[in-house]
PDB file of C-alpha atoms in Angstrom:
ATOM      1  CA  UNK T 803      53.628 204.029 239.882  1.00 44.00           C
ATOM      2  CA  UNK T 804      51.624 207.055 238.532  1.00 49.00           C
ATOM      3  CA  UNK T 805      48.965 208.430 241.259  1.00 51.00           C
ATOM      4  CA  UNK T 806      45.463 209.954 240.485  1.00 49.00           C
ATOM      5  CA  UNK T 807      45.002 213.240 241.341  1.00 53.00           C
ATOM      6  CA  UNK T 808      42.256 214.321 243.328  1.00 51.00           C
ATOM      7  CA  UNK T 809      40.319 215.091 240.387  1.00 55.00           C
ATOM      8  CA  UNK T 810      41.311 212.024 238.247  1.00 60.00           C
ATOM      9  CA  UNK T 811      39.995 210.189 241.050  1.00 73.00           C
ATOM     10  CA  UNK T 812      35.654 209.017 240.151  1.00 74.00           C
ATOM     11  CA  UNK T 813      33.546 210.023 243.268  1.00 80.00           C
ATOM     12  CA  UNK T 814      31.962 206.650 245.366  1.00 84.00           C
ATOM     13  CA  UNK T 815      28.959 205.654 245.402  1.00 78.00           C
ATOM     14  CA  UNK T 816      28.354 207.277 248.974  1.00 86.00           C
ATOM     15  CA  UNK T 817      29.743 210.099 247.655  1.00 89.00           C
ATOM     16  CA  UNK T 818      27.073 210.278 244.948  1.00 88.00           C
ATOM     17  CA  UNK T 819      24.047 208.930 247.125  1.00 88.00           C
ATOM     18  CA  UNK T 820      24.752 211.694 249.438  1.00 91.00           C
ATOM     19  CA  UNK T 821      25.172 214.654 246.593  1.00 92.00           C
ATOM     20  CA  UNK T 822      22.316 213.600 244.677  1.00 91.00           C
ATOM     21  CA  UNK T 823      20.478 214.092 247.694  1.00 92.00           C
ATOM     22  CA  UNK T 824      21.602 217.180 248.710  1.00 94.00           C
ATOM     23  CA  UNK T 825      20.926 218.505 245.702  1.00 94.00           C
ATOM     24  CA  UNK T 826      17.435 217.545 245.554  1.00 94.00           C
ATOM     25  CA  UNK T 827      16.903 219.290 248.985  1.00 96.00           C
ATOM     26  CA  UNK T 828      18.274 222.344 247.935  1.00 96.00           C
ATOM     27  CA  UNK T 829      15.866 221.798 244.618  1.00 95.00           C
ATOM     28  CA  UNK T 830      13.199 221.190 247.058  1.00 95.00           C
ATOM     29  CA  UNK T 831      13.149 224.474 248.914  1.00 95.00           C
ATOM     30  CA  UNK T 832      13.141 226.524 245.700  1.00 96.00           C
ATOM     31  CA  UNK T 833      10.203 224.701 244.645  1.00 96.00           C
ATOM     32  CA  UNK T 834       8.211 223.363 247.221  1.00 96.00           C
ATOM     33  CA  UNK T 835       5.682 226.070 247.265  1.00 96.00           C
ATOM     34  CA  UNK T 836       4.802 225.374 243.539  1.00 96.00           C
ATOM     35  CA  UNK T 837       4.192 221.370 244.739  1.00 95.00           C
ATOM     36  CA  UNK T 838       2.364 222.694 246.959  1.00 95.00           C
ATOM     37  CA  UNK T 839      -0.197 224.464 244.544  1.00 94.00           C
ATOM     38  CA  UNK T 840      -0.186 221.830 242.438  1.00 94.00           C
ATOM     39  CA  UNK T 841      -1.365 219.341 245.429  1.00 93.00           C
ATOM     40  CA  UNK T 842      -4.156 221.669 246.130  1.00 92.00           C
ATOM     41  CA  UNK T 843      -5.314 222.304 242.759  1.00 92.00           C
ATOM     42  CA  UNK T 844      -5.542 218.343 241.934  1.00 89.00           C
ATOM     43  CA  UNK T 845      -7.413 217.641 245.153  1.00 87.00           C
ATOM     44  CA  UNK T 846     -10.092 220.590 244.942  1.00 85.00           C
ATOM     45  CA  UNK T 847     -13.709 219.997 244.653  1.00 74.00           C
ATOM     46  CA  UNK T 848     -12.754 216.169 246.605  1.00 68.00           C
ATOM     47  CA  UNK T 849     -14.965 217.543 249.727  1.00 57.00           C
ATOM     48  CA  UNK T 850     -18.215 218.691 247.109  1.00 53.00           C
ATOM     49  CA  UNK T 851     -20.507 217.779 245.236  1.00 46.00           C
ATOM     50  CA  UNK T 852     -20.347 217.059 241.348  1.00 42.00           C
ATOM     51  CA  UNK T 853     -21.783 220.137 240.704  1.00 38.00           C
ATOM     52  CA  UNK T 854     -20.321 222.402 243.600  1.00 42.00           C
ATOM     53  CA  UNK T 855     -17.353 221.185 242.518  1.00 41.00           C
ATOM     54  CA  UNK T 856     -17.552 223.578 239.027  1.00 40.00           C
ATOM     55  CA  UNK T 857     -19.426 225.963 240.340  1.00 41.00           C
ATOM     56  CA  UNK T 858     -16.920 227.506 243.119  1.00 45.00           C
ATOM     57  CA  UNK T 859     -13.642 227.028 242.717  1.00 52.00           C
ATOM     58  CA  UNK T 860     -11.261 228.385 245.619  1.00 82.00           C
ATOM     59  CA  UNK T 861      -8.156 228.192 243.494  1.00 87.00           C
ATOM     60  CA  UNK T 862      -7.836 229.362 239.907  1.00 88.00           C
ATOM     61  CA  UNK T 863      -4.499 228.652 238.615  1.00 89.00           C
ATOM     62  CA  UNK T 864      -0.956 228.411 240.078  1.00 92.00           C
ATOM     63  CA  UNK T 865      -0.314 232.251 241.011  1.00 94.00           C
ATOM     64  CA  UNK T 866      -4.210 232.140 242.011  1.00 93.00           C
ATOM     65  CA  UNK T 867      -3.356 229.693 244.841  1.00 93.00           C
ATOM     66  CA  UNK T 868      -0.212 230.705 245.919  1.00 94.00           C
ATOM     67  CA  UNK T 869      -2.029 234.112 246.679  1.00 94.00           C
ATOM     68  CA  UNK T 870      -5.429 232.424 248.120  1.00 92.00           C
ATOM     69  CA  UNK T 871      -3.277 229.896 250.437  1.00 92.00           C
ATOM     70  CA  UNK T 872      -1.189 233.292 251.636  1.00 93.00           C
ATOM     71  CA  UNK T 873      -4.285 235.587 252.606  1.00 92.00           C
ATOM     72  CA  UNK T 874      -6.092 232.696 253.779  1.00 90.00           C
ATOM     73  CA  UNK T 875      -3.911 230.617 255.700  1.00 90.00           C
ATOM     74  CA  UNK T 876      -0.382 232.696 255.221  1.00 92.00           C
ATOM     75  CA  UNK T 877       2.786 232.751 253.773  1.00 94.00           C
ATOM     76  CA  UNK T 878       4.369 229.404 255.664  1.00 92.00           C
ATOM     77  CA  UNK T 879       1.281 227.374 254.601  1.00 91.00           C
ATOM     78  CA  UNK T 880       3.809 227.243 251.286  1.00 94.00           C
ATOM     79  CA  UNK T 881       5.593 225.069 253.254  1.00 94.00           C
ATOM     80  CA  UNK T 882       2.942 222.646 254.696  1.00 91.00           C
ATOM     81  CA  UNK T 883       5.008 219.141 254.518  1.00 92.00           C
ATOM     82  CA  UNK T 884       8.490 220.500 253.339  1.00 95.00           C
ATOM     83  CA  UNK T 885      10.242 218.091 256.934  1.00 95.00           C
ATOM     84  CA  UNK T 886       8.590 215.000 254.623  1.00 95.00           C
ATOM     85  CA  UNK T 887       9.387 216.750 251.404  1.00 95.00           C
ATOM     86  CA  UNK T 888      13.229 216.919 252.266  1.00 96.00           C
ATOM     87  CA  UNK T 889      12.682 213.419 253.637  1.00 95.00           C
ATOM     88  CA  UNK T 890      11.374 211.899 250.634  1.00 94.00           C
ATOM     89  CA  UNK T 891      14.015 214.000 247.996  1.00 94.00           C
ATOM     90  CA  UNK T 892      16.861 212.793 250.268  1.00 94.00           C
ATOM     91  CA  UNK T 893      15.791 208.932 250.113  1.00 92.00           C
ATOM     92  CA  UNK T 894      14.552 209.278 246.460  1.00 93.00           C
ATOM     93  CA  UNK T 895      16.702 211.425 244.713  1.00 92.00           C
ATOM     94  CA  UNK T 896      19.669 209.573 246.353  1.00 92.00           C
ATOM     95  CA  UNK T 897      18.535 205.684 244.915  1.00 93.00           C
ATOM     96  CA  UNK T 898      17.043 207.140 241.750  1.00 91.00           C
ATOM     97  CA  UNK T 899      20.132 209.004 240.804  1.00 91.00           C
ATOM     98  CA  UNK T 900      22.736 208.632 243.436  1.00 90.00           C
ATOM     99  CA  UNK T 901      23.127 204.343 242.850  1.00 91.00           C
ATOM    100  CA  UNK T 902      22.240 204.701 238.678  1.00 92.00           C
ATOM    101  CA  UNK T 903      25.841 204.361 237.737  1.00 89.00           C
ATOM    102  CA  UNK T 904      26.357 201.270 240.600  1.00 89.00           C
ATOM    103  CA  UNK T 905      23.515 199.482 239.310  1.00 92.00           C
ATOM    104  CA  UNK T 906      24.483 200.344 235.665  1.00 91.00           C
ATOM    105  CA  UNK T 907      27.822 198.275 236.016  1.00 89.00           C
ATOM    106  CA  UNK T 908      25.813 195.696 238.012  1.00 91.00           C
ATOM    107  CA  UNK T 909      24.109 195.202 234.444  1.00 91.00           C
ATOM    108  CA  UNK T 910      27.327 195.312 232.654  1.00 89.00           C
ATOM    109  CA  UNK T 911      28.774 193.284 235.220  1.00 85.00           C
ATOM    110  CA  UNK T 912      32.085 195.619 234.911  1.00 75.00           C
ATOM    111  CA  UNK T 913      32.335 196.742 231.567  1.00 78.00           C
ATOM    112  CA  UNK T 914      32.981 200.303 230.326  1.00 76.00           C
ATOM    113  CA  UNK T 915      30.426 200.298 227.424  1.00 82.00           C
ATOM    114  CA  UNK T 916      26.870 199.801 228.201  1.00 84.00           C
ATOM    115  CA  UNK T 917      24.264 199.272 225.465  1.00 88.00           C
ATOM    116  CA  UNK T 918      21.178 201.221 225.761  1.00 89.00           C
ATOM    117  CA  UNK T 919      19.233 198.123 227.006  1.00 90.00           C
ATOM    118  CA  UNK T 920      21.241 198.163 230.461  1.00 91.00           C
ATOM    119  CA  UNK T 921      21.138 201.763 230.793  1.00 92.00           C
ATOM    120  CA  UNK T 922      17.168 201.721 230.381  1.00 92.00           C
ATOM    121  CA  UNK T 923      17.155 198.629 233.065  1.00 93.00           C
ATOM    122  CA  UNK T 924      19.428 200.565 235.475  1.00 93.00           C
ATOM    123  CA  UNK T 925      16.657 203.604 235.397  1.00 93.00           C
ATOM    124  CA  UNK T 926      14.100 201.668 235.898  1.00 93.00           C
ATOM    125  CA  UNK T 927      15.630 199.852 238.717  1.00 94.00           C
ATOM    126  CA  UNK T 928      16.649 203.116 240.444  1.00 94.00           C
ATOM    127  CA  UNK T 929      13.529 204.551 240.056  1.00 93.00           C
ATOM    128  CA  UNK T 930      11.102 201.910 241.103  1.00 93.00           C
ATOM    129  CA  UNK T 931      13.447 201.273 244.523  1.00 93.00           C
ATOM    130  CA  UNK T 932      13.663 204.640 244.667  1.00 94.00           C
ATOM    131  CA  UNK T 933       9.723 204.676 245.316  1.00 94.00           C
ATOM    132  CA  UNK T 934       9.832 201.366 247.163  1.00 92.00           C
ATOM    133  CA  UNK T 935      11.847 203.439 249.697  1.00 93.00           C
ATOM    134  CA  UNK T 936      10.532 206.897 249.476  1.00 95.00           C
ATOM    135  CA  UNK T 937       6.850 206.163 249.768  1.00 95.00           C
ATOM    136  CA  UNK T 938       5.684 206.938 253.056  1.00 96.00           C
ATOM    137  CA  UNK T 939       7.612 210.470 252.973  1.00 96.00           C
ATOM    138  CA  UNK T 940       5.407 210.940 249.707  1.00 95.00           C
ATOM    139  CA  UNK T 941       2.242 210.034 251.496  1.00 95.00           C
ATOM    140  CA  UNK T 942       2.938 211.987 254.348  1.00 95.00           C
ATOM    141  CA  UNK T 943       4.064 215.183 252.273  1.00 95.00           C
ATOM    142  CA  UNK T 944       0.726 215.079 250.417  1.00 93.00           C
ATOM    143  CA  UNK T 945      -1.282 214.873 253.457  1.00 92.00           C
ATOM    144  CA  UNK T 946       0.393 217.925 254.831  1.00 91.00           C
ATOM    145  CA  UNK T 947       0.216 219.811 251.583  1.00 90.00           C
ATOM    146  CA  UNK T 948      -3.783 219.409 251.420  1.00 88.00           C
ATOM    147  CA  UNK T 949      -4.510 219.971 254.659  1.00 83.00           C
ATOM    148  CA  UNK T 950      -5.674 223.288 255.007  1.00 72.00           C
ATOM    149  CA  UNK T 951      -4.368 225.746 258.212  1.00 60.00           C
ATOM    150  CA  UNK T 952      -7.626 227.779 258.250  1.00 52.00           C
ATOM    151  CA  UNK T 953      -9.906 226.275 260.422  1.00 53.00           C
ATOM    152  CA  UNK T 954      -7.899 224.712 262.851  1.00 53.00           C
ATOM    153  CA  UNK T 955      -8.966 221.397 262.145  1.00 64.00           C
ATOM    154  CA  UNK T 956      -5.793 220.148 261.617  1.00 75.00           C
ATOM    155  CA  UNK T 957      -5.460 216.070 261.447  1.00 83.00           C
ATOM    156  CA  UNK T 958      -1.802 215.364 261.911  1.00 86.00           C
ATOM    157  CA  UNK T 959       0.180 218.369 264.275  1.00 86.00           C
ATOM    158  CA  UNK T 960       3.733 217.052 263.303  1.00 89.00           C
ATOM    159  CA  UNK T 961       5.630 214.853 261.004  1.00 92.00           C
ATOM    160  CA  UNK T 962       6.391 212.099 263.165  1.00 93.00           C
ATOM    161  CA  UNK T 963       2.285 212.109 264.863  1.00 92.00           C
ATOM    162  CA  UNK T 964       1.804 212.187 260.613  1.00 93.00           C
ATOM    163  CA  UNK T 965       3.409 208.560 260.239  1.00 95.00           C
ATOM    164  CA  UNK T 966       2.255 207.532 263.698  1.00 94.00           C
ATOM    165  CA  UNK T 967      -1.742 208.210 262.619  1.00 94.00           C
ATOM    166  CA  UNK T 968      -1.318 207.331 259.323  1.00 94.00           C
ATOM    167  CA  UNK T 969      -0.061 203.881 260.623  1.00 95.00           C
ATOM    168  CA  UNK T 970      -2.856 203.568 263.649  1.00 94.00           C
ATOM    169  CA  UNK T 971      -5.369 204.365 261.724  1.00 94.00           C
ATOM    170  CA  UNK T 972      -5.058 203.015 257.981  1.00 94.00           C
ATOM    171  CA  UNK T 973      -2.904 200.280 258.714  1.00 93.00           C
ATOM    172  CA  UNK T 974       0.964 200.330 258.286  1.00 91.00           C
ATOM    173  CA  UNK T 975       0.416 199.905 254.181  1.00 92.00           C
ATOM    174  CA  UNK T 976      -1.390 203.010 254.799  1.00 93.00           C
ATOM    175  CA  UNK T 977       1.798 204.472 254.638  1.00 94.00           C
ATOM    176  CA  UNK T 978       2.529 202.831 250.974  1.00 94.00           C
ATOM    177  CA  UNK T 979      -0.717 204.205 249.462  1.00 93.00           C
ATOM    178  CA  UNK T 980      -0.390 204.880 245.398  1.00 92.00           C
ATOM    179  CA  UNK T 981       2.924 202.365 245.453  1.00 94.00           C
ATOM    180  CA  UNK T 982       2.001 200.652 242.188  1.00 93.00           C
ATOM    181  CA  UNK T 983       1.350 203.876 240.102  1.00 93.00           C
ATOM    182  CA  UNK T 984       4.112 205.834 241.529  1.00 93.00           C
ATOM    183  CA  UNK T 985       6.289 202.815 240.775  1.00 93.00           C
ATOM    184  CA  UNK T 986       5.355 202.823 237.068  1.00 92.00           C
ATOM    185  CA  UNK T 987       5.644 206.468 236.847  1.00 92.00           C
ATOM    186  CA  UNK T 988       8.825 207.285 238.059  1.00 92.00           C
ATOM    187  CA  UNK T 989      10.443 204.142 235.996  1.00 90.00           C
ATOM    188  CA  UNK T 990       9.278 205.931 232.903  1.00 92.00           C
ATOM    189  CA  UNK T 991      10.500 209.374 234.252  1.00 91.00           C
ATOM    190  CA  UNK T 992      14.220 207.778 235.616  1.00 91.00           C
ATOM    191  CA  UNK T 993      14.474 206.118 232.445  1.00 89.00           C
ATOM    192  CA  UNK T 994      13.439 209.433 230.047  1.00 89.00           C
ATOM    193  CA  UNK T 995      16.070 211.324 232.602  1.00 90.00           C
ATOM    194  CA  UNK T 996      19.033 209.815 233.540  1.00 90.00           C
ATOM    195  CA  UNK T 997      19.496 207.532 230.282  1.00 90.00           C
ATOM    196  CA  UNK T 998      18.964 210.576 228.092  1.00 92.00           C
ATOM    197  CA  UNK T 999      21.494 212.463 230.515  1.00 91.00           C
ATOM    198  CA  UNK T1000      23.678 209.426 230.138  1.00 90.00           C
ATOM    199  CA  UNK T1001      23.826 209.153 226.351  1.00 90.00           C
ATOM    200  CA  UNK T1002      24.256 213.057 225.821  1.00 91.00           C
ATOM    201  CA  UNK T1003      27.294 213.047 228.616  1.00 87.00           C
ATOM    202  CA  UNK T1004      29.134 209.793 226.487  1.00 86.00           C
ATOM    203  CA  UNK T1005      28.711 211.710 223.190  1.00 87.00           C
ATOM    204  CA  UNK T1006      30.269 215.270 224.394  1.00 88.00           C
ATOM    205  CA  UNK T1007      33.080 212.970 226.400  1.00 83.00           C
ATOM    206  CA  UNK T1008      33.432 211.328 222.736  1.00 84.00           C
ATOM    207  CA  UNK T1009      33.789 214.339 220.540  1.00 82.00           C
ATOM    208  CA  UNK T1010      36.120 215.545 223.073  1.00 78.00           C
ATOM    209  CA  UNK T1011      33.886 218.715 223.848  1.00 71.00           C
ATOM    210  CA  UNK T1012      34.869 218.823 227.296  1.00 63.00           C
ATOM    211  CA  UNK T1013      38.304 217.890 227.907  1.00 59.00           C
ATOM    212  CA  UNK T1014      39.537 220.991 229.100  1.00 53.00           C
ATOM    213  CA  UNK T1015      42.095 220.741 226.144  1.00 52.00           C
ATOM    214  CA  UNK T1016      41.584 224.828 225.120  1.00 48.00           C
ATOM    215  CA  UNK T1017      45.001 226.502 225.322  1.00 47.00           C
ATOM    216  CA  UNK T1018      45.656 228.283 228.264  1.00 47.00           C
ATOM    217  CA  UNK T1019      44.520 232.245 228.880  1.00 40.00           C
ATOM    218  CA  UNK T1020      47.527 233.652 228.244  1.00 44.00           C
ATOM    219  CA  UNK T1021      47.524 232.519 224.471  1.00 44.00           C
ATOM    220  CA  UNK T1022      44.554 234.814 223.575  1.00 40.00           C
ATOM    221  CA  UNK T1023      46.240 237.826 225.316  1.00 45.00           C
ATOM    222  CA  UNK T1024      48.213 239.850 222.999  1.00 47.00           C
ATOM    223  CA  UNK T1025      52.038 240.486 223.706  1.00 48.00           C
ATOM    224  CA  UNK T1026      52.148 236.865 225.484  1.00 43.00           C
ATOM    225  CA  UNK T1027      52.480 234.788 222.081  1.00 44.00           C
TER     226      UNK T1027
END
């Protein structure tokens, strides 16, 4: 009997839960301070008036606010949230993309081709459980992200007293705030993604793009031929 090879052999599921989520982390601490703008430039002018609101902006752009938030409140207010950020990519990014391929052949129920249709209803799944799961590190992440250090009014002094109030004060669905619209997004996006992703990856393993099949260096150096 003929053995695999280690790389003949297809990683597990764990295997991909766990790298898909790693991955995201890493993505995460590249990028977090860009979130982090973005958080603070779609919640300004929430504490004014209609017409305040217009009239004095704090941030102005995404380089704008990255310098404002680092003369204002400095350089690790960047990272206000990034314990619940790494949270929430390590429980979403592992469902979303991490279980696709599982619940892909769920919808095949085994079989090696699958038609568009199931790889549209395995993104979708991924993606809304993926939410279902992830939702209170989302919450929580926000929170920290637009709460401002200068002042020292802070509301919630750690990650854990973040869930803890959160839950005390708003009720534990507090903690599952923006569910239904997060759901519906990030169907859309896993779908857009990974199926995309999925198709491209079948046609290149199809026209044989990628086999590794190239003849070896030593037959493009002259004198070996």
């Amino acid at each position: 009997m003929v053995g695999f090879k280690a790389t003949d052999i297809p990683p597990t599921a764990t295997v991909k839960f766990l790298g898909a989520g790693t991955a995201a982390c890493i993505a995460d601490l590249i990028t977090f301070p860009l979130d982090t703008a973005k958080v603070r430039l779609q919640i300004q002018g929430e504490s004014q008036g209609p017409v305040r609101a217009t009239a004095g902006a704090q941030y102005r752009g995404v380089l704008g606010t990255i310098l404002t938030m680092v003369r204002t409140e400095g350089p690790r207010s960047l990272y206000n949230g990034l314990v619940a950020g790494l949270q929430r990519q390590m429980s979403f990014a592992s469902v979303r993309i991490g279980l696709y391929d599982s619940v892909k052949q769920f919808y095949t129920k085994g079989s090696e081709h699958a038609s568009i249709g199931s790889r549209l209803l395995a993104g979708s799944t991924t993606g809304a459980l993926a939410v279902a799961v992830a939702q209170p590190t989302d919450v929580v992440k926000v929170r920290f992200q637009a709460q401002a250090r200068a002042g020292g009014g802070r509301r919630y002094q750690s990650t854990v007293d973040a869930y803890k109030t959160i839950a005390r004060e708003e009720g534990f669905g507090g903690l599952w705030k923006g569910t239904s619209p997060n759901v519906a997004r990030n169907a859309i996006v896993n779908c857009a993604e990974l199926v995309t992703y999925d198709l491209i990856k079948d046609a290149l393993l199809k026209a044989n793009l990628m086999t590794g099949s190239c003849p070896p260096f030593s037959a493009w150096v002259p004198g070996t031929w």
